[in-house]
Coordinates of C-alpha atoms in Angstrom, one line a residue:
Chain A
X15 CA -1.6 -19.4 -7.5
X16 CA -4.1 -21.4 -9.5
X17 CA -4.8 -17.9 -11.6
X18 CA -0.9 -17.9 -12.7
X19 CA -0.5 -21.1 -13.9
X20 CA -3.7 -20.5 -15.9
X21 CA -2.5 -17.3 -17.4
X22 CA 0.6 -19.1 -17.8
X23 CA -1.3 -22.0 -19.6
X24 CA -3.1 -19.6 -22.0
X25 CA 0.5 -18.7 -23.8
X26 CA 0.1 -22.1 -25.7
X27 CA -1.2 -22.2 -28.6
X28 CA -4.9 -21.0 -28.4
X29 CA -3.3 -18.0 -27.4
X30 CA -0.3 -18.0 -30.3
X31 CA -3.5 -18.0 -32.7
X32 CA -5.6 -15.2 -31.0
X33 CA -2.4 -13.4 -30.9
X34 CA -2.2 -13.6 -34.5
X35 CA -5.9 -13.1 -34.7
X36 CA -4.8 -9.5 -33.0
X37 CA -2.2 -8.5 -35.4
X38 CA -4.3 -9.7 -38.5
X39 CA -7.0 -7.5 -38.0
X40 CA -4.6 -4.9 -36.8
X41 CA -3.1 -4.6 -39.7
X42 CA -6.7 -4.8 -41.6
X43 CA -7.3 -1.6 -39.6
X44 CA -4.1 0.1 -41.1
X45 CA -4.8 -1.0 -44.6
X46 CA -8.4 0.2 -44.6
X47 CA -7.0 3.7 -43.3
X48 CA -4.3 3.4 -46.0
X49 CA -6.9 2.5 -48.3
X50 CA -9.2 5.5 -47.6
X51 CA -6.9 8.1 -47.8
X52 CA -5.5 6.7 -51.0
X53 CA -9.0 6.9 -52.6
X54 CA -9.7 9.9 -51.2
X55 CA -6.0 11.2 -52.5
X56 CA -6.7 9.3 -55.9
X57 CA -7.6 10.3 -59.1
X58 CA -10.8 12.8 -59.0
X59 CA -10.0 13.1 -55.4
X60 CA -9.3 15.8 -52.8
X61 CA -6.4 18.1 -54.3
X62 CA -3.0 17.6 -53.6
X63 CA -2.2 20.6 -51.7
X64 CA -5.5 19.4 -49.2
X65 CA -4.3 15.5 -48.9
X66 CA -1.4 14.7 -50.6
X67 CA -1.1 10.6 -51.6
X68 CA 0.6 8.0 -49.3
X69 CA 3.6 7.9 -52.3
X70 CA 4.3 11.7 -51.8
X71 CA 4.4 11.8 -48.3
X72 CA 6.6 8.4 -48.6
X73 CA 9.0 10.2 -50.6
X74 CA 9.0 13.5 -48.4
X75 CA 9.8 11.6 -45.7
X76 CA 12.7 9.6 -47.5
X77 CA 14.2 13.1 -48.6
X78 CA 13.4 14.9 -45.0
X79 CA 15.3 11.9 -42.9
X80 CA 18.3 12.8 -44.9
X81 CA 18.5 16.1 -44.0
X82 CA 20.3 17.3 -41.5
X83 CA 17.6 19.9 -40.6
X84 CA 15.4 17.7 -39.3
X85 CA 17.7 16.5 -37.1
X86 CA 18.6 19.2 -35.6
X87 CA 15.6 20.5 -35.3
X88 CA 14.3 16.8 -33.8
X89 CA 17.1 17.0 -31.5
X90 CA 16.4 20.3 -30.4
X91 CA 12.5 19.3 -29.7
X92 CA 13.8 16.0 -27.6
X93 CA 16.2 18.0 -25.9
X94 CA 13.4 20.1 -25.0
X95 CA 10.8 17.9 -23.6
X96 CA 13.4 16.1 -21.8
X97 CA 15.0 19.5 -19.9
X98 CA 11.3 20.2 -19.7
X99 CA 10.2 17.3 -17.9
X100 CA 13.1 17.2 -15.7
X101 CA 12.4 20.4 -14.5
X102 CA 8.4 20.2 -14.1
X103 CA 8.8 16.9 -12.5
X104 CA 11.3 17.3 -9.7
X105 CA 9.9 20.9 -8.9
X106 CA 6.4 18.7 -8.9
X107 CA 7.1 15.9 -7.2
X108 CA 9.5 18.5 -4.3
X109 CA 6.3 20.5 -4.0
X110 CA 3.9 17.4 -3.9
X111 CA 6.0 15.8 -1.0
X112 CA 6.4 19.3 0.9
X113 CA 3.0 20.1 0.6
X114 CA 1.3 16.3 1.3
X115 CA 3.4 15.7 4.7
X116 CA 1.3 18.2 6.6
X117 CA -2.5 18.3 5.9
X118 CA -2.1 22.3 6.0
X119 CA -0.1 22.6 3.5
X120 CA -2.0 19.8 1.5
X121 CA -5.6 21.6 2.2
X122 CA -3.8 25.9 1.1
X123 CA -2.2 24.1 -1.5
X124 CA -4.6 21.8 -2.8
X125 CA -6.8 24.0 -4.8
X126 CA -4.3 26.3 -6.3
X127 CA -2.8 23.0 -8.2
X128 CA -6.0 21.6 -9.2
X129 CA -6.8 24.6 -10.8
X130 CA -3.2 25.1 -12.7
X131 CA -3.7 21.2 -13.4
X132 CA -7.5 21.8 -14.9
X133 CA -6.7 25.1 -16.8
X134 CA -5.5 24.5 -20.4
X135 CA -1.8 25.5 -19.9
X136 CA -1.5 27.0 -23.2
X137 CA -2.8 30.1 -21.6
X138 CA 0.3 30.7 -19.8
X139 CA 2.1 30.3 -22.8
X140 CA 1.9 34.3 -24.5
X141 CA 3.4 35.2 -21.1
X142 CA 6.3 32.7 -21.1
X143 CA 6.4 34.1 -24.8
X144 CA 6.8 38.0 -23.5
X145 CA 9.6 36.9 -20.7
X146 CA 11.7 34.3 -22.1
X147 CA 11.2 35.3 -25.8
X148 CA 10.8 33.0 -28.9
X149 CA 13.9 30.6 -28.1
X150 CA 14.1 27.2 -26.4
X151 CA 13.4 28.4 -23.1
X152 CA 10.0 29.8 -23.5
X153 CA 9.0 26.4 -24.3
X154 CA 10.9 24.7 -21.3
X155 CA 9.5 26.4 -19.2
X156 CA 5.8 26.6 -20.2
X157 CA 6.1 22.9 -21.0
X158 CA 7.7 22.2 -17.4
X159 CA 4.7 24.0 -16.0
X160 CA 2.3 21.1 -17.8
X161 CA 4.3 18.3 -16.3
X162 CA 4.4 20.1 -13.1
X163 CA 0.7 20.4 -11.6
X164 CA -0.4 16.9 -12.6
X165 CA 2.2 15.5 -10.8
X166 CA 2.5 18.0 -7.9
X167 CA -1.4 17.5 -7.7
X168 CA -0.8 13.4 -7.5
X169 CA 1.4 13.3 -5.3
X170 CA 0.0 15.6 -2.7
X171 CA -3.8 13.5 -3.6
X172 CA -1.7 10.1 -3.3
X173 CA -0.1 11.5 0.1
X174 CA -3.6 12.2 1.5
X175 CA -5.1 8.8 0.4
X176 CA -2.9 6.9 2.2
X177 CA -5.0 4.3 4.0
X178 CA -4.9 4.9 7.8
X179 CA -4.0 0.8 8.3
X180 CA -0.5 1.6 6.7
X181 CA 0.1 4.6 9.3
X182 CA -0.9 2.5 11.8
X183 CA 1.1 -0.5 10.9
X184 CA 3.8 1.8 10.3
X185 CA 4.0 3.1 14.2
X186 CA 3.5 0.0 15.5
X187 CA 6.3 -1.3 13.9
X188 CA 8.4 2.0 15.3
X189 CA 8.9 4.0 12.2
X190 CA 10.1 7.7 13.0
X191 CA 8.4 10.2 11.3
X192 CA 10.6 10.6 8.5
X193 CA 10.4 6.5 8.1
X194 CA 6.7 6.7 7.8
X195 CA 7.0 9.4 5.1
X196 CA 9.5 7.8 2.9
X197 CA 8.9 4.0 4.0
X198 CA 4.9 4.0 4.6
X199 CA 3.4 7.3 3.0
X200 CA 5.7 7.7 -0.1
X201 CA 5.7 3.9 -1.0
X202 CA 1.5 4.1 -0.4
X203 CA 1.6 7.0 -2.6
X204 CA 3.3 5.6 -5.6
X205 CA 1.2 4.4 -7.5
X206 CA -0.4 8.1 -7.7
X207 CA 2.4 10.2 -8.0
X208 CA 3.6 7.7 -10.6
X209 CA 0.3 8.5 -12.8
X210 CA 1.1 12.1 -11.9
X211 CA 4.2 11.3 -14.0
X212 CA 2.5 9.3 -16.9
X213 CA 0.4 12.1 -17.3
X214 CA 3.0 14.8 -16.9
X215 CA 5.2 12.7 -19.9
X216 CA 2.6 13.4 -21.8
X217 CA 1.6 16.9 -21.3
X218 CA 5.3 17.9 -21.5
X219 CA 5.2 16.3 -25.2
X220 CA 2.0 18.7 -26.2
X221 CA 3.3 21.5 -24.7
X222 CA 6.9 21.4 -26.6
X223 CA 5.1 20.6 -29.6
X224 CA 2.8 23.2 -29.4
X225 CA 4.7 26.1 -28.4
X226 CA 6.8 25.3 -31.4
X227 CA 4.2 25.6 -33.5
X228 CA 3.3 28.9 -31.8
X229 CA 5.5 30.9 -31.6
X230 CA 9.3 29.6 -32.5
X231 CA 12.4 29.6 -35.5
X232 CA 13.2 25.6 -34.9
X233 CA 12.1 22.2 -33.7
X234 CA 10.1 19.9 -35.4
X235 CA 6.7 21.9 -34.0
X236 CA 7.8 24.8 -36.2
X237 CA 9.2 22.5 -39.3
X238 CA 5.3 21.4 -38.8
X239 CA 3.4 24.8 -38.6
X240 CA 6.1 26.0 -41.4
X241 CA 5.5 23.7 -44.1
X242 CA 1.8 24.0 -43.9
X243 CA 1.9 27.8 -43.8
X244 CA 3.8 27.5 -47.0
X245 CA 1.1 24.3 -48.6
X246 CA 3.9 21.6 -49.1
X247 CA 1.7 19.8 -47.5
X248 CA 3.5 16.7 -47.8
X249 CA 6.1 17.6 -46.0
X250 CA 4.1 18.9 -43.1
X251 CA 2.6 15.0 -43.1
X252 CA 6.4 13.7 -43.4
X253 CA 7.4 15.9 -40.4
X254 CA 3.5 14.7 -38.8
X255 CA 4.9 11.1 -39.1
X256 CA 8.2 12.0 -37.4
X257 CA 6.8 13.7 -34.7
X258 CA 4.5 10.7 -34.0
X259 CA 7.4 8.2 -34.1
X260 CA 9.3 10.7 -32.2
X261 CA 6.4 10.7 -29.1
X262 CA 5.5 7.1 -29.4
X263 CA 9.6 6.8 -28.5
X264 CA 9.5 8.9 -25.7
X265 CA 6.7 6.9 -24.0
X266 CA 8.1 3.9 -24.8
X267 CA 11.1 4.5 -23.0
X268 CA 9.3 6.7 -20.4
X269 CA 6.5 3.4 -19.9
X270 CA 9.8 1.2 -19.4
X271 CA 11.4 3.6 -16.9
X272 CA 8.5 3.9 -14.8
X273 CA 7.7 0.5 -14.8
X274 CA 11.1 -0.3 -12.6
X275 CA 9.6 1.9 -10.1
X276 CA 7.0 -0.1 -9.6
X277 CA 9.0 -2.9 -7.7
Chain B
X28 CA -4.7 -13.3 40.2
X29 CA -3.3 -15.8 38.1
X30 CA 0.0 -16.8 39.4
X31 CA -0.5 -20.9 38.8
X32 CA 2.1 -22.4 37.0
X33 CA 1.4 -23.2 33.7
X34 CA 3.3 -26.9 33.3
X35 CA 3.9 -26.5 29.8
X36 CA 7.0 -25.3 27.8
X37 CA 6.9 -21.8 28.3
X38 CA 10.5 -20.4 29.1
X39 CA 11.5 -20.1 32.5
X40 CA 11.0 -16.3 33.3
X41 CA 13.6 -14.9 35.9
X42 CA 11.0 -15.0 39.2
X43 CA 12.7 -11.3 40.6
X44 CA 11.2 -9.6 37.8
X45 CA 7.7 -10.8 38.1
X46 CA 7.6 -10.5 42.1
X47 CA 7.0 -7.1 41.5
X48 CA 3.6 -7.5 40.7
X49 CA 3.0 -11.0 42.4
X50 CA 3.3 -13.0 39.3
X51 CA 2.5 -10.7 36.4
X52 CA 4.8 -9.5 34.2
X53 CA 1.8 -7.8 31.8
X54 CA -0.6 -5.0 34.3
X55 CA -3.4 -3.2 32.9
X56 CA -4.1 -0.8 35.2
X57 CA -7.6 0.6 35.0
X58 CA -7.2 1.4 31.5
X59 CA -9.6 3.7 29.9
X60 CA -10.3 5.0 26.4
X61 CA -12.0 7.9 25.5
X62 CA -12.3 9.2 22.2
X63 CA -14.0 13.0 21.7
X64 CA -16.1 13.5 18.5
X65 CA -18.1 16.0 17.2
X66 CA -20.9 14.9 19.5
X67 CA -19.1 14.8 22.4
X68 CA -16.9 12.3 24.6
X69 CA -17.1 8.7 23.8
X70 CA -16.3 6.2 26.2
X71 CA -14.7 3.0 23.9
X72 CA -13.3 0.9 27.1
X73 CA -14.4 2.2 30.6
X74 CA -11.7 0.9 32.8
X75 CA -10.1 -3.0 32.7
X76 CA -7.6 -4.2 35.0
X77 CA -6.3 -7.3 34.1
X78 CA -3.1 -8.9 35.3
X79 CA -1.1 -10.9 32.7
X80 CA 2.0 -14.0 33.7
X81 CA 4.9 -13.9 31.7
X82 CA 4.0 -16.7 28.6
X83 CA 0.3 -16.3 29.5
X84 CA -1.9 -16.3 26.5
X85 CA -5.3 -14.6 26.8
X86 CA -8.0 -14.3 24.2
X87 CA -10.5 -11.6 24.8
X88 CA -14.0 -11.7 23.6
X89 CA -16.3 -9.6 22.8
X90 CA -19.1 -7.8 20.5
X91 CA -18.5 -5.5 17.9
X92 CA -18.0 -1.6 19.9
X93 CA -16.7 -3.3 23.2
X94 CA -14.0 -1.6 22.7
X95 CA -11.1 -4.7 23.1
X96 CA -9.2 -3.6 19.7
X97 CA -9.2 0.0 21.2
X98 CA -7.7 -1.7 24.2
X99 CA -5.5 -4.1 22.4
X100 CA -4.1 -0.8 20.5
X101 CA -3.6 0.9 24.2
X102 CA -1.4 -2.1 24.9
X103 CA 0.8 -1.8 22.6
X104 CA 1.0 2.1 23.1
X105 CA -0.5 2.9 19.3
X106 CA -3.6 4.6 21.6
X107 CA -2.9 6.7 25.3
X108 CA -5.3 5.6 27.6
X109 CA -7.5 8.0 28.9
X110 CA -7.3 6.8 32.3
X111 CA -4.8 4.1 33.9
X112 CA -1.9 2.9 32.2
X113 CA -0.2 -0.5 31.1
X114 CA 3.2 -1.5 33.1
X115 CA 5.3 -4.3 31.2
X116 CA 7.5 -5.3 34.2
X117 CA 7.2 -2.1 36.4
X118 CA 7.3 0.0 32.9
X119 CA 4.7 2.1 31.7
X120 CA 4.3 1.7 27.9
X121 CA 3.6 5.0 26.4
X122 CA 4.4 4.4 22.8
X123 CA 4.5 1.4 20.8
X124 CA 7.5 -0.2 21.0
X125 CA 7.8 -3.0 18.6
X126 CA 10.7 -4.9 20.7
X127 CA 8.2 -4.9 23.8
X128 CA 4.9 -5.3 22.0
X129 CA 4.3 -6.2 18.7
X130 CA 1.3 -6.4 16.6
X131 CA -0.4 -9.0 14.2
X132 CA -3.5 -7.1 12.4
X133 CA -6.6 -8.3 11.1
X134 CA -6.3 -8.9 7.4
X135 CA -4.1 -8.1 4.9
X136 CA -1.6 -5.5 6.5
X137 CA 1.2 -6.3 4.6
X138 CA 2.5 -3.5 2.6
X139 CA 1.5 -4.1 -1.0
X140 CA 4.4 -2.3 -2.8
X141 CA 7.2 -4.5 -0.5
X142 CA 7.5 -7.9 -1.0
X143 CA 6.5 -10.7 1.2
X144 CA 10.4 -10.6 2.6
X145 CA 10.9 -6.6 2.9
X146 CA 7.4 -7.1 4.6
X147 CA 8.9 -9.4 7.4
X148 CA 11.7 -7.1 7.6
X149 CA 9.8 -3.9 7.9
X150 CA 10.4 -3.5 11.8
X151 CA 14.0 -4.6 11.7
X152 CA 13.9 -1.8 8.8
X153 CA 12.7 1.0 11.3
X154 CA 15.1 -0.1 13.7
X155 CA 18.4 0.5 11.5
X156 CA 19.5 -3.4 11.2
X157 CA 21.3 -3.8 7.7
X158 CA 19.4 -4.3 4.8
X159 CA 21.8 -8.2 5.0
X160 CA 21.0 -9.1 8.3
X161 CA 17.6 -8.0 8.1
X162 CA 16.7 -10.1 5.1
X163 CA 18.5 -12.8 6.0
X164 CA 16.7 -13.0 9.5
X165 CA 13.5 -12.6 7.6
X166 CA 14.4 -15.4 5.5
X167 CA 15.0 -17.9 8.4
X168 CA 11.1 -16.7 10.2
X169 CA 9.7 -17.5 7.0
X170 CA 11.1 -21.2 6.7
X171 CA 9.7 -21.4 9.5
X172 CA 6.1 -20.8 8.4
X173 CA 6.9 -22.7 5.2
X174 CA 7.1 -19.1 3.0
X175 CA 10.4 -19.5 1.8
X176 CA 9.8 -19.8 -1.6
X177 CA 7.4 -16.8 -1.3
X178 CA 10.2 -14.6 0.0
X179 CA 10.1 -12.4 -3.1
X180 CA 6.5 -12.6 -4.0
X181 CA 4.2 -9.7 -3.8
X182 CA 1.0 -10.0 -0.9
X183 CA -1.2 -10.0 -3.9
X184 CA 0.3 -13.2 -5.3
X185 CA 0.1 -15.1 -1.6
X186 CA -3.3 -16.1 0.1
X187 CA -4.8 -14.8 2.8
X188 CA -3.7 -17.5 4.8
X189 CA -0.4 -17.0 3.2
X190 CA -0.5 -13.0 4.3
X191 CA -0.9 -13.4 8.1
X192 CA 1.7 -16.6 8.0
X193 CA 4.0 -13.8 6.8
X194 CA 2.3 -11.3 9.1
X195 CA 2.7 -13.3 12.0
X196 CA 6.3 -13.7 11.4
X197 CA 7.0 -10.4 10.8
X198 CA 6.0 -9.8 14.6
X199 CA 8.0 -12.1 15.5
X200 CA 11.4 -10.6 13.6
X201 CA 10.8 -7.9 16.4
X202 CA 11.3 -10.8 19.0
X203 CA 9.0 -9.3 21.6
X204 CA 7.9 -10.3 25.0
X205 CA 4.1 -9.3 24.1
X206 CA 2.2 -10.4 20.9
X207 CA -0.8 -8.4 20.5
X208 CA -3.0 -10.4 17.8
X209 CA -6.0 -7.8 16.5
X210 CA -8.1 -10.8 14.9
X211 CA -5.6 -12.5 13.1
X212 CA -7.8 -14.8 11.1
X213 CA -11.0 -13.0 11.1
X214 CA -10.8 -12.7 7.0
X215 CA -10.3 -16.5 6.4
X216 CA -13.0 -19.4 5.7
X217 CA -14.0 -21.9 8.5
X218 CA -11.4 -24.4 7.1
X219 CA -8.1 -22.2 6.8
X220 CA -8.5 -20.3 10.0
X221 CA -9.1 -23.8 12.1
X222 CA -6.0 -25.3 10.7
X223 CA -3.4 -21.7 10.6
X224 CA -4.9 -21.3 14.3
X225 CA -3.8 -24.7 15.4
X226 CA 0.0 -24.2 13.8
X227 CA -0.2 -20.8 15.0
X228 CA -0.9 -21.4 18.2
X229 CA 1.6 -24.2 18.4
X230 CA 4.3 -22.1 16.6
X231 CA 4.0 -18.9 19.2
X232 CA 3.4 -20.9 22.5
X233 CA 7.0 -22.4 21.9
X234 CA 8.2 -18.7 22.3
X235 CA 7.2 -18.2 25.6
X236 CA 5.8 -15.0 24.6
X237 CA 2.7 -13.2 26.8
X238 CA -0.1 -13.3 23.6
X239 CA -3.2 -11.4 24.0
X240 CA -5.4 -12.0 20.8
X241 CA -8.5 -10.3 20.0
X242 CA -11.3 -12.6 18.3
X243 CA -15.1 -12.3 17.5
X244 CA -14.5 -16.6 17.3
X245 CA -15.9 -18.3 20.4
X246 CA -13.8 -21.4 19.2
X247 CA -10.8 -19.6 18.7
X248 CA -10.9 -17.8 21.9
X249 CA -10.8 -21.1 24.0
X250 CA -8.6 -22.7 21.8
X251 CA -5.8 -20.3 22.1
X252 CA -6.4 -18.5 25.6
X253 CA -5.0 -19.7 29.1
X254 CA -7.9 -17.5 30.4
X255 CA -10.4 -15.5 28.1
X256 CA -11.8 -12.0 28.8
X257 CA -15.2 -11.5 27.5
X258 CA -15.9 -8.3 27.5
X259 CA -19.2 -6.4 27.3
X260 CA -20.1 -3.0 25.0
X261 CA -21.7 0.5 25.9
X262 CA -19.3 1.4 26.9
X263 CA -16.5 -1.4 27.2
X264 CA -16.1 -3.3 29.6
X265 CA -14.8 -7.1 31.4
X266 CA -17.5 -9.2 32.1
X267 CA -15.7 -12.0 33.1
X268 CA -12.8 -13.7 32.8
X269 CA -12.7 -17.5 32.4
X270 CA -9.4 -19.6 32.5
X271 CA -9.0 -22.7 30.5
X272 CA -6.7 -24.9 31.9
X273 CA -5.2 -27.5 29.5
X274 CA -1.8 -27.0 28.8
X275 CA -0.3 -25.4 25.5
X276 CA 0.2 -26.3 23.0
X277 CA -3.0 -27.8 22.5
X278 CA -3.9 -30.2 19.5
X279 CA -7.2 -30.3 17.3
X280 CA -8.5 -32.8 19.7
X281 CA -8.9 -30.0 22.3
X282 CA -12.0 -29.1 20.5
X283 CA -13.4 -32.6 21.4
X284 CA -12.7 -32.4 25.0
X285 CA -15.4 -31.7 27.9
X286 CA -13.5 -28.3 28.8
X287 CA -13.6 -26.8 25.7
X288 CA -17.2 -27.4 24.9
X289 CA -17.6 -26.7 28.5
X290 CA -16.7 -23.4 28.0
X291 CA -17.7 -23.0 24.7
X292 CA -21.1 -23.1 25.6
X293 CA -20.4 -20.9 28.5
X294 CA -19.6 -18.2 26.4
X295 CA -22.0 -18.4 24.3
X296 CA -25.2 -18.3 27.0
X297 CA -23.0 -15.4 28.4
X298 CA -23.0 -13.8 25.4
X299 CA -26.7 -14.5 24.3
X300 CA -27.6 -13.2 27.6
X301 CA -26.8 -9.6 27.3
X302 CA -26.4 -8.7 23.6
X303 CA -30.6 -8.1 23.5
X304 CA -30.9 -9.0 19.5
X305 CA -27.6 -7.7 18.4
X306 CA -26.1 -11.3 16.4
X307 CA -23.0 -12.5 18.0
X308 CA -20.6 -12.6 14.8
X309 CA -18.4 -15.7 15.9
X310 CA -17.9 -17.9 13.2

């Protein structure tokens, strides 16, 4: 309790001015970046076309949020990801739990997903190109297929790990055996298939963009590849920016979903 | 064996359904435990028959390997015997059954993901009571260990002490007839575990409840037991059984009196006696 209160204690002022200690040099970080790349983009510098300057990527970005392009084409990469993950997460965590109840299952399975978890998905990604073609749901799928071994992997490893005591405590206390899987094993397991998840957030994110980039005629990923095939180079770095605001969003709001679970 | 009548508060048990077995409502019936591993068969507990009163409390002693958590687990039904069996009333108990007998483990058991309430609950849970009644019976057994404000704390956030308070408890949700403690206190300092055994003890012989706890605590064993097993190891085994007859609930002072160092120092010559070099761990 004593470790509370002190935490609690630390919000008071000492920690008001290391908090703005934080955000000082924080943003000293950003200006030095800022003020690299603008001497680097300045006068004698690197050409345009290579690194454009902070003011023409500003104003890219001004004219690309007004058009209605972009936003179709970052709808169309959300709406991906998030079909995406749906589908690569429940197939994952349905495959984890069917596969962790019995240690069979868990020890055939097992290797199979730790290899489709270790291999760089992207190889898949020609063949999802040949069967599904260049539209959205070549990149569904292959993306689905990144958030699916992680967390089918985590949830069978979380499964396995489950510390004997809880199993035990479990029986004692007269769970069935579909109590102690959901009740005991599942709850033990959480924590696991829950970084499964984190992890299969942000493989689903890589694997949208990328595929755009690939092999595709819209979503942000191809506005990306697009403009620097064709050197406006600022505009690739406007669409850059957008699709790092865009991923920063979705873990944001993925970070606060998961964190419900938790409790 | 022991069919005296303890004078203190225990409840009245109906004397038809202990005649059975002259007095004992609790038989262990040369119980056996033998576990096979890869180098063969391994004999944890080689037979203990042991006859336990309704409201009896027994502590059993023991060194490490002597097997009495493998037989406090065959109690309760979470291990089959090997040889024997346990009758509660004329019943065999083949698996655990958390109405008949229900557990306290050593530390931390509480589920870490449930909170300290859902974690009293978690046998009512099993057993299909509403998520309502349950938590509102939880609620009143942890008023009564002073956890009420913890009900929607976390295990993490309570203290060990705090944990087997609430672990305690949650045995008691199941309202049992056998509490089988599997060294309850064993991860507390000298301090905590003196005073939670003392309000333990005092708090569980009101129920009435047969208690058999398992302890490596010389101290502890007396304190709690109306007689106390010792057991010996390789493979496991009763040495001898001692009974301690001051009444329940017992007070600190207990500790002070003849009997208790009486039989405190008994066990421990017993024990120093046959463990050639291996350290008794009490205390």
């Amino acid at each position: 309790m004593s470790a509370i209160a002190r935490t609690a204690g630390a919000k008071g002022s000492a920690g008001f001015q290391y908090g703005l200690k934080l955000w000082a040099l924080r943003a000293l970080l950003v200006a030095i970046i800022a003020g690299a790349w603008s001497y680097a983009a300045g006068p004698g510098g690197v050409a345009d076309i290579l690194l454009p300057s902070i003011p023409q990527v500003a104003a890219e970005l001004g004219s690309l949020v007004k058009d209605p392009v972009i936003w179709r084409a970052a709808g169309l990469t959300l709406g991906e990801m998030a079909i995406a993950f749906v589908l690569g997460a429940s197939l994952g965590i349905v495959v984890g739990l069917w596969a962790g109840r019995r240690n069979l299952r868990a020890r055939v399975t097992d290797p199979l997903l730790a290899w489709g978890y270790i291999v760089p998905s992207v190889v898949f990604y020609p063949l999802f190109l040949l069967w599904f073609g260049l539209g959205s749901s070549s990149k569904v799928l292959y993306a689905a297929v990144g958030a699916f071994f992680p967390i089918a992997f985590n949830t069978i490893r979380g499964l396995k790990s489950v510390d004997p005591k809880f199993v035990r405590l479990g029986k004692a206390f007269g769970a069935s055996k579909r109590q102690l899987d959901v009740s005991i094993k599942l709850g033990a397991a959480m924590p696991m298939v829950l970084s499964g998840v984190r992890i299969g957030v942000a493989l689903t994110t890589i694997a949208v963009i990328l595929g755009e980039m690939l092999a595709a005629s819209a979503g942000l990923g191809f506005e990306l590849a697009k403009s620097f095939n064709v050197l406006q180079t600022a505009r690739g770095f406007a669409v850059m920016v957008i699709l790092m605001v865009l991923v920063g969003l979705v873990q944001l709001v993925a970070n606060r979903a998961l964190s419900h679970f938790r409790h | 064996m022991n069919g005296k009548a303890q004078s203190t508060a225990y409840k009245a048990e109906p004397s038809a359904q202990n005649s059975e077995q002259g007095g004992a409502a609790l038989t262990i019936k040369g119980v056996g435990v033998d576990y096979s591993t890869a180098e063969g068969t391994f004999t944890a507990v080689e037979r203990v028959d042991l006859d336990i009163a309704a409201g009896e409390f027994v502590s059993i002693i023991g060194p490490s390997g002597c097997g009495k958590s493998t037989l406090l687990h065959s109690i309760g039904g979470l291990i089959p015997p090997t040889r024997g069996e346990v009758e509660f009333r004329g019943e065999v108990i083949g698996e655990p059954h958390p109405d008949r007998a229900a557990f306290v483990f050593q530390d931390y058991s509480l589920l870490p993901w449930k909170t300290t309430l859902d974690n009293v609950a978690l046998g009512l849970q099993f057993k299909g009571v509403s998520k309502g009644e349950r938590r509102a019976r939880a609620r009143d057994l942890l008023r009564t260990v002073r956890l009420e404000a913890f009900a929607n704390s976390y295990p993490a956030e309570l203290s060990g002490g705090m944990q087997q308070r609430a672990a305690v408890v949650r045995a008691l949700a199941m309202d049992p007839d056998i509490l089988l403690l599997d060294e309850p206190f064993g991860a507390l300092d000298e301090h905590s575990r003196r005073q939670l055994g003392v309000e333990m003890a005092e708090l569980l012989t009101t129920t009435g409840k047969i208690l058999i706890l398992i302890t490596h605590s010389l101290d502890e064993a007396v304190f709690w037991g109306d007689r106390v097993v010792v057991m010996g190891a390789s493979p496991g085994h009763v040495k001898e059984v001692m009974e301690i007859s001051a009444p329940r609930p017992r007070a600190v002072d207990f500790m002070l009196t003849d009997e208790f160092v009486d039989a405190r120092r008994h066990l421990l010559e017993l024990s120093r006696h046959d463990l050639d070099g291996e350290p008794e761990p009490a205390e």
